[in-house]
Short mmCIF file of C-alpha atoms in Angstrom, two decimals:
data_model
loop_
_atom_site.label_atom_id
_atom_site.label_comp_id
_atom_site.label_asym_id
_atom_site.label_seq_id
_atom_site.Cartn_x
_atom_site.Cartn_y
_atom_site.Cartn_z
CA MET A 230 79.69 127.98 105.52
CA ALA A 231 83.11 128.92 104.17
CA GLU A 232 84.81 126.90 101.49
CA ASN A 233 88.04 125.07 102.13
CA LYS A 234 91.20 127.36 101.09
CA THR A 235 93.12 124.47 100.21
CA LYS A 236 92.01 122.81 96.99
CA ALA A 237 93.80 120.43 94.59
CA THR A 238 95.41 122.28 91.77
CA ASP A 239 97.07 121.27 88.04
CA GLN A 240 100.17 122.79 88.93
CA ASP A 241 103.30 120.54 88.02
CA VAL A 242 104.33 118.89 91.47
CA THR A 243 107.95 117.82 90.37
CA ALA A 244 108.56 121.65 88.95
CA PHE A 245 107.43 122.69 92.48
CA LEU A 246 109.67 120.35 94.41
CA GLU A 247 112.51 121.23 91.95
CA ALA A 248 112.07 124.96 92.49
CA VAL A 249 112.29 124.81 96.36
CA ASP A 250 115.15 127.44 97.48
CA HIS A 251 116.57 125.54 100.16
CA PRO A 252 118.70 122.66 98.75
CA VAL A 253 118.18 120.11 101.85
CA ARG A 254 114.50 120.76 101.68
CA ARG A 255 114.45 120.32 98.02
CA ALA A 256 116.29 116.99 98.04
CA ASP A 257 114.17 115.94 101.11
CA GLY A 258 111.18 116.86 99.18
CA LEU A 259 112.12 114.71 96.31
CA VAL A 260 112.85 111.72 98.45
CA LEU A 261 109.46 112.10 100.23
CA ASP A 262 107.70 112.24 96.98
CA ALA A 263 109.22 108.91 95.84
CA MET A 264 108.34 107.42 99.02
CA PHE A 265 104.93 108.69 99.10
CA ARG A 266 104.26 107.49 95.58
CA ARG A 267 105.63 103.98 96.51
CA ILE A 268 103.50 103.82 99.71
CA THR A 269 100.27 105.02 98.35
CA GLY A 270 100.47 104.01 94.54
CA TRP A 271 98.95 107.36 93.92
CA THR A 272 99.98 110.39 91.71
CA PRO A 273 100.49 113.37 93.57
CA ARG A 274 98.72 116.72 93.10
CA LEU A 275 99.51 120.23 94.36
CA TRP A 276 96.93 121.42 96.91
CA GLY A 277 97.13 125.20 97.26
CA PRO A 278 100.30 126.59 96.31
CA THR A 279 102.53 124.39 98.76
CA ILE A 280 101.26 120.78 99.71
CA VAL A 281 102.10 117.87 97.79
CA GLY A 282 99.02 115.58 98.44
CA TYR A 283 98.41 112.03 97.82
CA GLY A 284 94.62 110.70 97.30
CA SER A 285 91.65 112.55 98.69
CA TYR A 286 88.58 112.04 100.91
CA ASP A 287 85.34 113.94 101.46
CA TYR A 288 84.26 114.75 105.10
CA VAL A 289 81.66 115.81 106.92
CA TYR A 290 81.88 116.99 110.61
CA ASP A 291 79.34 116.97 113.28
CA SER A 292 78.94 120.72 112.92
CA GLY A 293 77.76 120.13 109.26
CA ARG A 294 80.87 121.54 107.80
CA SER A 295 81.88 119.27 104.86
CA GLY A 296 84.74 119.27 102.14
CA THR A 297 87.54 117.33 100.31
CA SER A 298 91.17 117.27 101.37
CA LEU A 299 94.12 115.38 100.62
CA ALA A 300 94.35 111.99 102.13
CA THR A 301 98.32 112.33 103.00
CA GLY A 302 101.31 114.41 101.82
CA PHE A 303 103.94 116.93 102.93
CA SER A 304 105.03 120.58 102.53
CA PRO A 305 108.65 121.52 101.98
CA ARG A 306 108.14 124.47 104.37
CA LYS A 307 111.03 127.06 104.62
CA THR A 308 111.27 126.23 108.40
CA ALA A 309 110.62 122.42 108.21
CA LEU A 310 109.16 119.54 106.42
CA SER A 311 105.49 119.25 107.43
CA LEU A 312 103.85 116.04 106.86
CA TYR A 313 100.29 115.66 106.66
CA ILE A 314 98.45 112.50 108.14
CA MET A 315 94.86 113.32 108.18
CA PRO A 316 93.71 111.63 111.37
CA GLY A 317 96.44 113.15 113.07
CA TYR A 318 99.50 112.05 115.04
CA GLN A 319 98.15 111.98 118.39
CA ASP A 320 97.41 108.19 118.35
CA TYR A 321 101.00 107.30 117.00
CA SER A 322 102.91 108.27 120.11
CA ALA A 323 104.64 104.55 120.12
CA ILE A 324 105.73 104.83 116.57
CA ARG A 325 106.71 108.61 117.12
CA ASP A 326 108.82 107.47 120.15
CA ARG A 327 111.15 105.67 117.51
CA LEU A 328 110.99 108.55 114.76
CA GLY A 329 114.01 110.76 115.84
CA LYS A 330 113.92 114.81 116.22
CA HIS A 331 110.35 115.89 115.39
CA LYS A 332 107.38 118.23 116.65
CA ILE A 333 103.42 117.71 116.00
CA GLY A 334 100.72 119.63 115.55
CA LYS A 335 97.15 118.49 115.03
CA ALA A 336 97.49 116.78 111.65
CA CYS A 337 101.11 117.67 110.97
CA LEU A 338 104.34 116.32 111.64
CA HIS A 339 107.26 118.80 111.63
CA ILE A 340 110.87 117.49 110.76
CA ASN A 341 113.90 119.84 110.06
CA LYS A 342 115.54 117.34 107.98
CA LEU A 343 115.18 113.80 106.96
CA ALA A 344 118.51 113.07 108.44
CA ASP A 345 117.03 113.67 111.91
CA VAL A 346 114.60 110.77 111.63
CA ASP A 347 114.45 107.10 110.73
CA LEU A 348 112.81 106.88 107.32
CA SER A 349 111.40 103.46 107.87
CA VAL A 350 109.56 105.07 110.82
CA VAL A 351 108.25 107.90 108.53
CA GLU A 352 106.90 105.07 106.09
CA GLU A 353 105.13 103.31 108.90
CA LEU A 354 103.62 106.31 109.89
CA VAL A 355 102.21 107.18 106.36
CA ARG A 356 101.00 103.80 105.93
CA ARG A 357 99.21 103.61 109.20
CA GLY A 358 97.84 107.17 108.69
CA VAL A 359 96.45 106.05 105.31
CA ASP A 360 95.11 102.88 106.57
CA ASP A 361 93.35 104.77 109.57
CA LEU A 362 91.80 107.29 107.25
CA GLY A 363 90.49 104.74 105.06
CA ARG A 364 88.66 103.05 108.17
CA ARG A 365 86.96 106.63 108.87
CA TYR A 366 86.28 107.73 105.36
CA PRO A 367 86.38 106.52 101.67
CA VAL A 368 89.59 107.66 100.36
CA THR A 369 89.98 108.09 96.48
CA GLY A 370 93.54 107.47 95.20
CA SER A 371 94.92 110.23 92.57
#
């Protein structure tokens, strides 16, 4: 089976965030980093070249594929901030209704800028996502 492409690295998270070109994404990334640290109590690691991850978990799918992934995190991408909640956002529609302007993918929440959303709702989503993941898999702090 193919290995996961996105793995934890030893790159400096703060240096990565401070080097983000887009000034709003850079500032929002620093705000999210402080928020995720406060919520999880974990030190972030850079996963691949662009994902700031907090904690990790080992998984095995029904197909037999297994690996390690970040427990939660975000990426200040060029087009939007992508927030990762590993169980996915589909079951959180009632919370997302209170969030503000966003789009979702399978395990990603895309936000143009933090000014478009209610930060207390973002915090609630992160907390719920980490708690939900912890009920499904053993989660290790970082």
